Amino acid sequence: MRPFRYETVADPAAATAALAQDPGALLIAGGTEVVNWLKEGIVRPTRLLDVSGLPGLGAIDARPDELAIGALVTMADLADCETVRRDYPAVAEALNRSASQQLRNMATIGGNLLQRTRCPYFRAETDLPCNKRRPGSGCAAIGGADRTLAIFGWSEHCVATHPSDLAVALAALDASVTLRGLGGERTVPVAEFYRLPGDAPERDTVLDRGELITAVTVPASATARNSWYLKVRERVSYEFALVSVAAGVQVDEDGTITDARIALGGVAHGPWRLHEAEAALNGVSIDDTPAIASAVNPAFNQAQPRLQNGFKVPLAQRAVLRTLTTAVGAR
Ligand SMILES: Cc1cc2nc3c(=O)[nH]c(=O)nc-3n(C[C@H](O)[C@H](O)[C@H](O)COP(=O)(O)OP(=O)(O)OC[C@H]3O[C@@H](n4cnc5c(N)ncnc54)[C@H](O)[C@@H]3O)c2cc1C
């Protein structure tokens, strides 16, 4: 590990100014990602700016029309919040299926959204080609071990997936992130916050240098209340998703779907929304499994599985069906 300076910052303006001016500066909140990156040589900052004590970013504000979550709220506190468990069950479930209780006690919502891929080549202890980690070095996953990697939206430069469970639930529920930079504040839908890898896979998100996440906002809705998150993984706990689904669904008194929102995790460089399937589900009975499958499955025509991860297509299709019916049952 190389030496670095450690400082606390007093307010968000000081953090954005320091970040914008100093290319060697890196923010640290809960530190559960950053400390691993330091040990693995993924980052080599000269200065760590500790934002964990910043005022005004640590509250959960459950308003009638939306849930406003400060960027420094911990994953554990958000998962335990009664309003979240009742009115946004997909969010609570995604958090409770993430990492471990000890990590959730430390880890923040802002840091969770900015965690980096678990692609084995990105995280390798030896120097392997990885355009995300060392731009221009190539992608060892192409033609390599790609079982856990992307089936949607990958490029010839990167086939990594994004690992945040929470991001998938937030994308399905039309949440947005509030960013604060030197020029002021802006709001970006979570579904647009993550970039496709294209020819610059080193950039995971649209966050600009010097910008801070200050909050996440989730609109309240009947669909959010009838929502669920299903995480499919190699072992039952303490593991990242092979495939995950967040879905919210509203049905009328006859059981006909009137609104559906679906996002997938573990399949792309960020949460992958199934807008086409959502539209096709309108008017379908929640009890008619073949009709639901007919509405959902064409969305997978765009999938481009790689050598070893073709199983993710049927796995995700079945996971969507199960999540939709569980979400209705969660009412
Ligand atoms: C063993 C292990 C298992 C895990 N399993 C899962 C899992 O199953 N599912 C899952 O979703 N996650 C999982 N994680 C990831 C975990 O959720 C993240 O490490 C954690 O959420 C990061 O939050 P943090 O506050 O510790 O971030 P930090 O490590 O402090 O920071 C992470 C990144 O975010 C930046 N950052 C932090 N806060 C802000 C802010 N407010 N504005 C701008 N930038 C900011 C930092 O500069 C850094 O780039 C796992 C982690 C570990 C170590």
PDB file of N, CA, C and O in Angstrom, residues 171-174 221-224 226-228 245-252 255-263 273-286 292 295-296 320-321 323-325 327-328:
ATOM      1  N   ALA A 171     -33.728   1.352  -9.521  1.00  0.00           N
ATOM      2  CA  ALA A 171     -34.018   1.575 -10.951  1.00  0.00           C
ATOM      3  C   ALA A 171     -35.444   1.146 -11.271  1.00  0.00           C
ATOM      4  O   ALA A 171     -36.166   1.830 -12.002  1.00  0.00           O
ATOM      5  N   ALA A 172     -35.887   0.012 -10.702  1.00  0.00           N
ATOM      6  CA  ALA A 172     -37.255  -0.467 -10.983  1.00  0.00           C
ATOM      7  C   ALA A 172     -38.301   0.510 -10.453  1.00  0.00           C
ATOM      8  O   ALA A 172     -39.359   0.667 -11.048  1.00  0.00           O
ATOM      9  N   LEU A 173     -37.979   1.163  -9.338  1.00  0.00           N
ATOM     10  CA  LEU A 173     -38.972   2.044  -8.701  1.00  0.00           C
ATOM     11  C   LEU A 173     -38.811   3.502  -9.129  1.00  0.00           C
ATOM     12  O   LEU A 173     -39.325   4.414  -8.473  1.00  0.00           O
ATOM     13  N   ASP A 174     -38.089   3.735 -10.225  1.00  0.00           N
ATOM     14  CA  ASP A 174     -37.940   5.086 -10.803  1.00  0.00           C
ATOM     15  C   ASP A 174     -37.305   6.081  -9.837  1.00  0.00           C
ATOM     16  O   ASP A 174     -37.658   7.277  -9.831  1.00  0.00           O
ATOM     17  N   SER A 221     -45.595   5.064  -4.453  1.00  0.00           N
ATOM     18  CA  SER A 221     -46.644   4.631  -5.391  1.00  0.00           C
ATOM     19  C   SER A 221     -47.186   3.287  -4.932  1.00  0.00           C
ATOM     20  O   SER A 221     -46.549   2.576  -4.145  1.00  0.00           O
ATOM     21  N   ALA A 222     -48.365   2.955  -5.474  1.00  0.00           N
ATOM     22  CA  ALA A 222     -48.930   1.639  -5.169  1.00  0.00           C
ATOM     23  C   ALA A 222     -48.010   0.553  -5.734  1.00  0.00           C
ATOM     24  O   ALA A 222     -47.863  -0.530  -5.160  1.00  0.00           O
ATOM     25  N   THR A 223     -47.366   0.858  -6.852  1.00  0.00           N
ATOM     26  CA  THR A 223     -46.453  -0.118  -7.469  1.00  0.00           C
ATOM     27  C   THR A 223     -45.253  -0.371  -6.552  1.00  0.00           C
ATOM     28  O   THR A 223     -44.804  -1.508  -6.397  1.00  0.00           O
ATOM     29  N   ALA A 224     -44.737   0.695  -5.947  1.00  0.00           N
ATOM     30  CA  ALA A 224     -43.618   0.518  -5.014  1.00  0.00           C
ATOM     31  C   ALA A 224     -44.046  -0.309  -3.810  1.00  0.00           C
ATOM     32  O   ALA A 224     -43.285  -1.140  -3.302  1.00  0.00           O
ATOM     33  N   ASN A 226     -46.262  -2.675  -3.804  1.00  0.00           N
ATOM     34  CA  ASN A 226     -46.344  -4.082  -4.233  1.00  0.00           C
ATOM     35  C   ASN A 226     -45.078  -4.434  -4.999  1.00  0.00           C
ATOM     36  O   ASN A 226     -45.124  -4.724  -6.197  1.00  0.00           O
ATOM     37  N   SER A 227     -43.961  -4.362  -4.331  1.00  0.00           N
ATOM     38  CA  SER A 227     -42.707  -4.627  -5.051  1.00  0.00           C
ATOM     39  C   SER A 227     -41.910  -5.712  -4.332  1.00  0.00           C
ATOM     40  O   SER A 227     -42.128  -5.978  -3.148  1.00  0.00           O
ATOM     41  N   TRP A 228     -40.997  -6.317  -5.076  1.00  0.00           N
ATOM     42  CA  TRP A 228     -40.161  -7.361  -4.468  1.00  0.00           C
ATOM     43  C   TRP A 228     -38.819  -7.442  -5.188  1.00  0.00           C
ATOM     44  O   TRP A 228     -38.680  -6.934  -6.321  1.00  0.00           O
ATOM     45  N   VAL A 245     -33.776  -9.718  -9.861  1.00  0.00           N
ATOM     46  CA  VAL A 245     -34.931  -9.013 -10.434  1.00  0.00           C
ATOM     47  C   VAL A 245     -35.572  -8.158  -9.362  1.00  0.00           C
ATOM     48  O   VAL A 245     -35.827  -8.637  -8.253  1.00  0.00           O
ATOM     49  N   ALA A 246     -35.824  -6.905  -9.702  1.00  0.00           N
ATOM     50  CA  ALA A 246     -36.687  -6.066  -8.863  1.00  0.00           C
ATOM     51  C   ALA A 246     -37.929  -5.783  -9.687  1.00  0.00           C
ATOM     52  O   ALA A 246     -37.827  -5.411 -10.863  1.00  0.00           O
ATOM     53  N   ALA A 247     -39.087  -5.993  -9.069  1.00  0.00           N
ATOM     54  CA  ALA A 247     -40.334  -5.733  -9.809  1.00  0.00           C
ATOM     55  C   ALA A 247     -41.354  -5.116  -8.882  1.00  0.00           C
ATOM     56  O   ALA A 247     -41.425  -5.436  -7.696  1.00  0.00           O
ATOM     57  N   GLY A 248     -42.125  -4.201  -9.457  1.00  0.00           N
ATOM     58  CA  GLY A 248     -43.281  -3.642  -8.766  1.00  0.00           C
ATOM     59  C   GLY A 248     -44.470  -3.871  -9.679  1.00  0.00           C
ATOM     60  O   GLY A 248     -44.343  -3.771 -10.908  1.00  0.00           O
ATOM     61  N   VAL A 249     -45.602  -4.209  -9.093  1.00  0.00           N
ATOM     62  CA  VAL A 249     -46.753  -4.517  -9.955  1.00  0.00           C
ATOM     63  C   VAL A 249     -48.044  -4.100  -9.264  1.00  0.00           C
ATOM     64  O   VAL A 249     -48.186  -4.216  -8.049  1.00  0.00           O
ATOM     65  N   GLN A 250     -48.958  -3.570 -10.079  1.00  0.00           N
ATOM     66  CA  GLN A 250     -50.277  -3.217  -9.562  1.00  0.00           C
ATOM     67  C   GLN A 250     -51.295  -4.030 -10.344  1.00  0.00           C
ATOM     68  O   GLN A 250     -51.203  -4.119 -11.579  1.00  0.00           O
ATOM     69  N   VAL A 251     -52.269  -4.606  -9.636  1.00  0.00           N
ATOM     70  CA  VAL A 251     -53.325  -5.352 -10.320  1.00  0.00           C
ATOM     71  C   VAL A 251     -54.676  -4.801  -9.875  1.00  0.00           C
ATOM     72  O   VAL A 251     -54.800  -4.258  -8.776  1.00  0.00           O
ATOM     73  N   ASP A 252     -55.706  -4.931 -10.743  1.00  0.00           N
ATOM     74  CA  ASP A 252     -57.039  -4.484 -10.332  1.00  0.00           C
ATOM     75  C   ASP A 252     -57.726  -5.613  -9.558  1.00  0.00           C
ATOM     76  O   ASP A 252     -57.135  -6.678  -9.320  1.00  0.00           O
ATOM     77  N   GLY A 255     -57.437  -9.091 -10.752  1.00  0.00           N
ATOM     78  CA  GLY A 255     -56.099  -9.670 -10.893  1.00  0.00           C
ATOM     79  C   GLY A 255     -55.435  -9.309 -12.215  1.00  0.00           C
ATOM     80  O   GLY A 255     -54.434  -9.913 -12.613  1.00  0.00           O
ATOM     81  N   THR A 256     -55.986  -8.299 -12.919  1.00  0.00           N
ATOM     82  CA  THR A 256     -55.366  -7.874 -14.185  1.00  0.00           C
ATOM     83  C   THR A 256     -54.280  -6.839 -13.900  1.00  0.00           C
ATOM     84  O   THR A 256     -54.507  -5.893 -13.135  1.00  0.00           O
ATOM     85  N   ILE A 257     -53.139  -7.029 -14.516  1.00  0.00           N
ATOM     86  CA  ILE A 257     -52.011  -6.100 -14.283  1.00  0.00           C
ATOM     87  C   ILE A 257     -52.318  -4.750 -14.918  1.00  0.00           C
ATOM     88  O   ILE A 257     -52.673  -4.667 -16.104  1.00  0.00           O
ATOM     89  N   THR A 258     -52.192  -3.679 -14.107  1.00  0.00           N
ATOM     90  CA  THR A 258     -52.433  -2.325 -14.634  1.00  0.00           C
ATOM     91  C   THR A 258     -51.141  -1.513 -14.678  1.00  0.00           C
ATOM     92  O   THR A 258     -51.092  -0.458 -15.311  1.00  0.00           O
ATOM     93  N   ASP A 259     -50.118  -1.976 -13.985  1.00  0.00           N
ATOM     94  CA  ASP A 259     -48.832  -1.266 -14.011  1.00  0.00           C
ATOM     95  C   ASP A 259     -47.750  -2.250 -13.574  1.00  0.00           C
ATOM     96  O   ASP A 259     -47.939  -2.976 -12.596  1.00  0.00           O
ATOM     97  N   ALA A 260     -46.648  -2.277 -14.306  1.00  0.00           N
ATOM     98  CA  ALA A 260     -45.541  -3.162 -13.914  1.00  0.00           C
ATOM     99  C   ALA A 260     -44.220  -2.452 -14.173  1.00  0.00           C
ATOM    100  O   ALA A 260     -44.077  -1.721 -15.154  1.00  0.00           O
ATOM    101  N   ARG A 261     -43.293  -2.637 -13.263  1.00  0.00           N
ATOM    102  CA  ARG A 261     -41.923  -2.100 -13.428  1.00  0.00           C
ATOM    103  C   ARG A 261     -40.951  -3.246 -13.135  1.00  0.00           C
ATOM    104  O   ARG A 261     -41.096  -3.907 -12.113  1.00  0.00           O
ATOM    105  N   ILE A 262     -39.993  -3.407 -14.016  1.00  0.00           N
ATOM    106  CA  ILE A 262     -39.055  -4.534 -13.857  1.00  0.00           C
ATOM    107  C   ILE A 262     -37.638  -4.080 -14.177  1.00  0.00           C
ATOM    108  O   ILE A 262     -37.407  -3.455 -15.216  1.00  0.00           O
ATOM    109  N   ALA A 263     -36.710  -4.394 -13.292  1.00  0.00           N
ATOM    110  CA  ALA A 263     -35.282  -4.170 -13.590  1.00  0.00           C
ATOM    111  C   ALA A 263     -34.514  -5.439 -13.246  1.00  0.00           C
ATOM    112  O   ALA A 263     -34.852  -6.137 -12.285  1.00  0.00           O
ATOM    113  N   ARG A 273     -33.449  -2.183 -17.251  1.00  0.00           N
ATOM    114  CA  ARG A 273     -34.914  -2.057 -17.175  1.00  0.00           C
ATOM    115  C   ARG A 273     -35.570  -2.766 -18.362  1.00  0.00           C
ATOM    116  O   ARG A 273     -35.064  -2.677 -19.485  1.00  0.00           O
ATOM    117  N   LEU A 274     -36.690  -3.440 -18.134  1.00  0.00           N
ATOM    118  CA  LEU A 274     -37.402  -4.148 -19.207  1.00  0.00           C
ATOM    119  C   LEU A 274     -38.661  -3.359 -19.591  1.00  0.00           C
ATOM    120  O   LEU A 274     -39.794  -3.826 -19.386  1.00  0.00           O
ATOM    121  N   HIS A 275     -38.497  -2.178 -20.193  1.00  0.00           N
ATOM    122  CA  HIS A 275     -39.640  -1.312 -20.514  1.00  0.00           C
ATOM    123  C   HIS A 275     -40.639  -1.998 -21.451  1.00  0.00           C
ATOM    124  O   HIS A 275     -41.846  -1.869 -21.285  1.00  0.00           O
ATOM    125  N   GLU A 276     -40.100  -2.701 -22.448  1.00  0.00           N
ATOM    126  CA  GLU A 276     -40.966  -3.380 -23.429  1.00  0.00           C
ATOM    127  C   GLU A 276     -41.876  -4.399 -22.728  1.00  0.00           C
ATOM    128  O   GLU A 276     -43.084  -4.458 -22.977  1.00  0.00           O
ATOM    129  N   ALA A 277     -41.297  -5.169 -21.844  1.00  0.00           N
ATOM    130  CA  ALA A 277     -42.063  -6.182 -21.121  1.00  0.00           C
ATOM    131  C   ALA A 277     -43.089  -5.520 -20.206  1.00  0.00           C
ATOM    132  O   ALA A 277     -44.223  -6.004 -20.067  1.00  0.00           O
ATOM    133  N   GLU A 278     -42.703  -4.417 -19.588  1.00  0.00           N
ATOM    134  CA  GLU A 278     -43.624  -3.704 -18.689  1.00  0.00           C
ATOM    135  C   GLU A 278     -44.887  -3.307 -19.463  1.00  0.00           C
ATOM    136  O   GLU A 278     -46.008  -3.501 -18.993  1.00  0.00           O
ATOM    137  N   ALA A 279     -44.694  -2.754 -20.672  1.00  0.00           N
ATOM    138  CA  ALA A 279     -45.844  -2.314 -21.477  1.00  0.00           C
ATOM    139  C   ALA A 279     -46.683  -3.530 -21.879  1.00  0.00           C
ATOM    140  O   ALA A 279     -47.922  -3.499 -21.819  1.00  0.00           O
ATOM    141  N   ALA A 280     -46.007  -4.613 -22.267  1.00  0.00           N
ATOM    142  CA  ALA A 280     -46.734  -5.801 -22.736  1.00  0.00           C
ATOM    143  C   ALA A 280     -47.522  -6.476 -21.606  1.00  0.00           C
ATOM    144  O   ALA A 280     -48.479  -7.209 -21.860  1.00  0.00           O
ATOM    145  N   LEU A 281     -47.130  -6.232 -20.356  1.00  0.00           N
ATOM    146  CA  LEU A 281     -47.820  -6.880 -19.231  1.00  0.00           C
ATOM    147  C   LEU A 281     -49.151  -6.220 -18.896  1.00  0.00           C
ATOM    148  O   LEU A 281     -49.998  -6.825 -18.234  1.00  0.00           O
ATOM    149  N   ASN A 282     -49.349  -4.993 -19.358  1.00  0.00           N
ATOM    150  CA  ASN A 282     -50.611  -4.303 -19.068  1.00  0.00           C
ATOM    151  C   ASN A 282     -51.784  -5.090 -19.640  1.00  0.00           C
ATOM    152  O   ASN A 282     -51.795  -5.411 -20.826  1.00  0.00           O
ATOM    153  N   GLY A 283     -52.762  -5.415 -18.799  1.00  0.00           N
ATOM    154  CA  GLY A 283     -53.944  -6.141 -19.262  1.00  0.00           C
ATOM    155  C   GLY A 283     -53.822  -7.650 -19.115  1.00  0.00           C
ATOM    156  O   GLY A 283     -54.782  -8.380 -19.360  1.00  0.00           O
ATOM    157  N   VAL A 284     -52.648  -8.147 -18.716  1.00  0.00           N
ATOM    158  CA  VAL A 284     -52.452  -9.596 -18.552  1.00  0.00           C
ATOM    159  C   VAL A 284     -52.864  -9.982 -17.121  1.00  0.00           C
ATOM    160  O   VAL A 284     -52.626  -9.224 -16.179  1.00  0.00           O
ATOM    161  N   SER A 285     -53.457 -11.157 -16.981  1.00  0.00           N
ATOM    162  CA  SER A 285     -53.836 -11.610 -15.636  1.00  0.00           C
ATOM    163  C   SER A 285     -52.592 -12.098 -14.889  1.00  0.00           C
ATOM    164  O   SER A 285     -51.782 -12.843 -15.448  1.00  0.00           O
ATOM    165  N   ILE A 286     -52.483 -11.719 -13.624  1.00  0.00           N
ATOM    166  CA  ILE A 286     -51.332 -12.135 -12.815  1.00  0.00           C
ATOM    167  C   ILE A 286     -51.347 -13.652 -12.593  1.00  0.00           C
ATOM    168  O   ILE A 286     -50.321 -14.251 -12.274  1.00  0.00           O
ATOM    169  N   ILE A 292     -47.967 -14.182 -19.041  1.00  0.00           N
ATOM    170  CA  ILE A 292     -46.896 -13.339 -18.474  1.00  0.00           C
ATOM    171  C   ILE A 292     -45.578 -13.660 -19.182  1.00  0.00           C
ATOM    172  O   ILE A 292     -44.832 -12.767 -19.597  1.00  0.00           O
ATOM    173  N   ALA A 295     -45.378 -12.107 -22.488  1.00  0.00           N
ATOM    174  CA  ALA A 295     -45.149 -10.662 -22.436  1.00  0.00           C
ATOM    175  C   ALA A 295     -43.686 -10.339 -22.099  1.00  0.00           C
ATOM    176  O   ALA A 295     -43.118  -9.368 -22.602  1.00  0.00           O
ATOM    177  N   VAL A 296     -43.099 -11.170 -21.256  1.00  0.00           N
ATOM    178  CA  VAL A 296     -41.752 -10.867 -20.731  1.00  0.00           C
ATOM    179  C   VAL A 296     -40.639 -11.384 -21.654  1.00  0.00           C
ATOM    180  O   VAL A 296     -39.649 -10.680 -21.915  1.00  0.00           O
ATOM    181  N   VAL A 320     -38.061 -13.395 -13.307  1.00  0.00           N
ATOM    182  CA  VAL A 320     -39.028 -12.295 -13.481  1.00  0.00           C
ATOM    183  C   VAL A 320     -40.430 -12.775 -13.117  1.00  0.00           C
ATOM    184  O   VAL A 320     -41.167 -12.129 -12.364  1.00  0.00           O
ATOM    185  N   LEU A 321     -40.809 -13.953 -13.636  1.00  0.00           N
ATOM    186  CA  LEU A 321     -42.150 -14.506 -13.337  1.00  0.00           C
ATOM    187  C   LEU A 321     -42.349 -14.629 -11.832  1.00  0.00           C
ATOM    188  O   LEU A 321     -43.370 -14.228 -11.280  1.00  0.00           O
ATOM    189  N   THR A 323     -40.762 -13.139  -9.405  1.00  0.00           N
ATOM    190  CA  THR A 323     -40.747 -11.860  -8.678  1.00  0.00           C
ATOM    191  C   THR A 323     -42.086 -11.143  -8.834  1.00  0.00           C
ATOM    192  O   THR A 323     -42.595 -10.550  -7.874  1.00  0.00           O
ATOM    193  N   LEU A 324     -42.656 -11.194 -10.031  1.00  0.00           N
ATOM    194  CA  LEU A 324     -43.950 -10.519 -10.241  1.00  0.00           C
ATOM    195  C   LEU A 324     -45.021 -11.133  -9.340  1.00  0.00           C
ATOM    196  O   LEU A 324     -45.774 -10.406  -8.678  1.00  0.00           O
ATOM    197  N   THR A 325     -45.070 -12.450  -9.276  1.00  0.00           N
ATOM    198  CA  THR A 325     -46.132 -13.064  -8.452  1.00  0.00           C
ATOM    199  C   THR A 325     -45.842 -12.848  -6.963  1.00  0.00           C
ATOM    200  O   THR A 325     -46.765 -12.627  -6.180  1.00  0.00           O
ATOM    201  N   ALA A 327     -44.347 -10.217  -5.748  1.00  0.00           N
ATOM    202  CA  ALA A 327     -44.631  -8.793  -5.486  1.00  0.00           C
ATOM    203  C   ALA A 327     -46.120  -8.588  -5.232  1.00  0.00           C
ATOM    204  O   ALA A 327     -46.510  -7.846  -4.328  1.00  0.00           O
ATOM    205  N   VAL A 328     -46.964  -9.277  -5.988  1.00  0.00           N
ATOM    206  CA  VAL A 328     -48.412  -9.155  -5.778  1.00  0.00           C
ATOM    207  C   VAL A 328     -48.783  -9.732  -4.408  1.00  0.00           C
ATOM    208  O   VAL A 328     -49.564  -9.139  -3.659  1.00  0.00           O
TER     209      VAL A 328
END
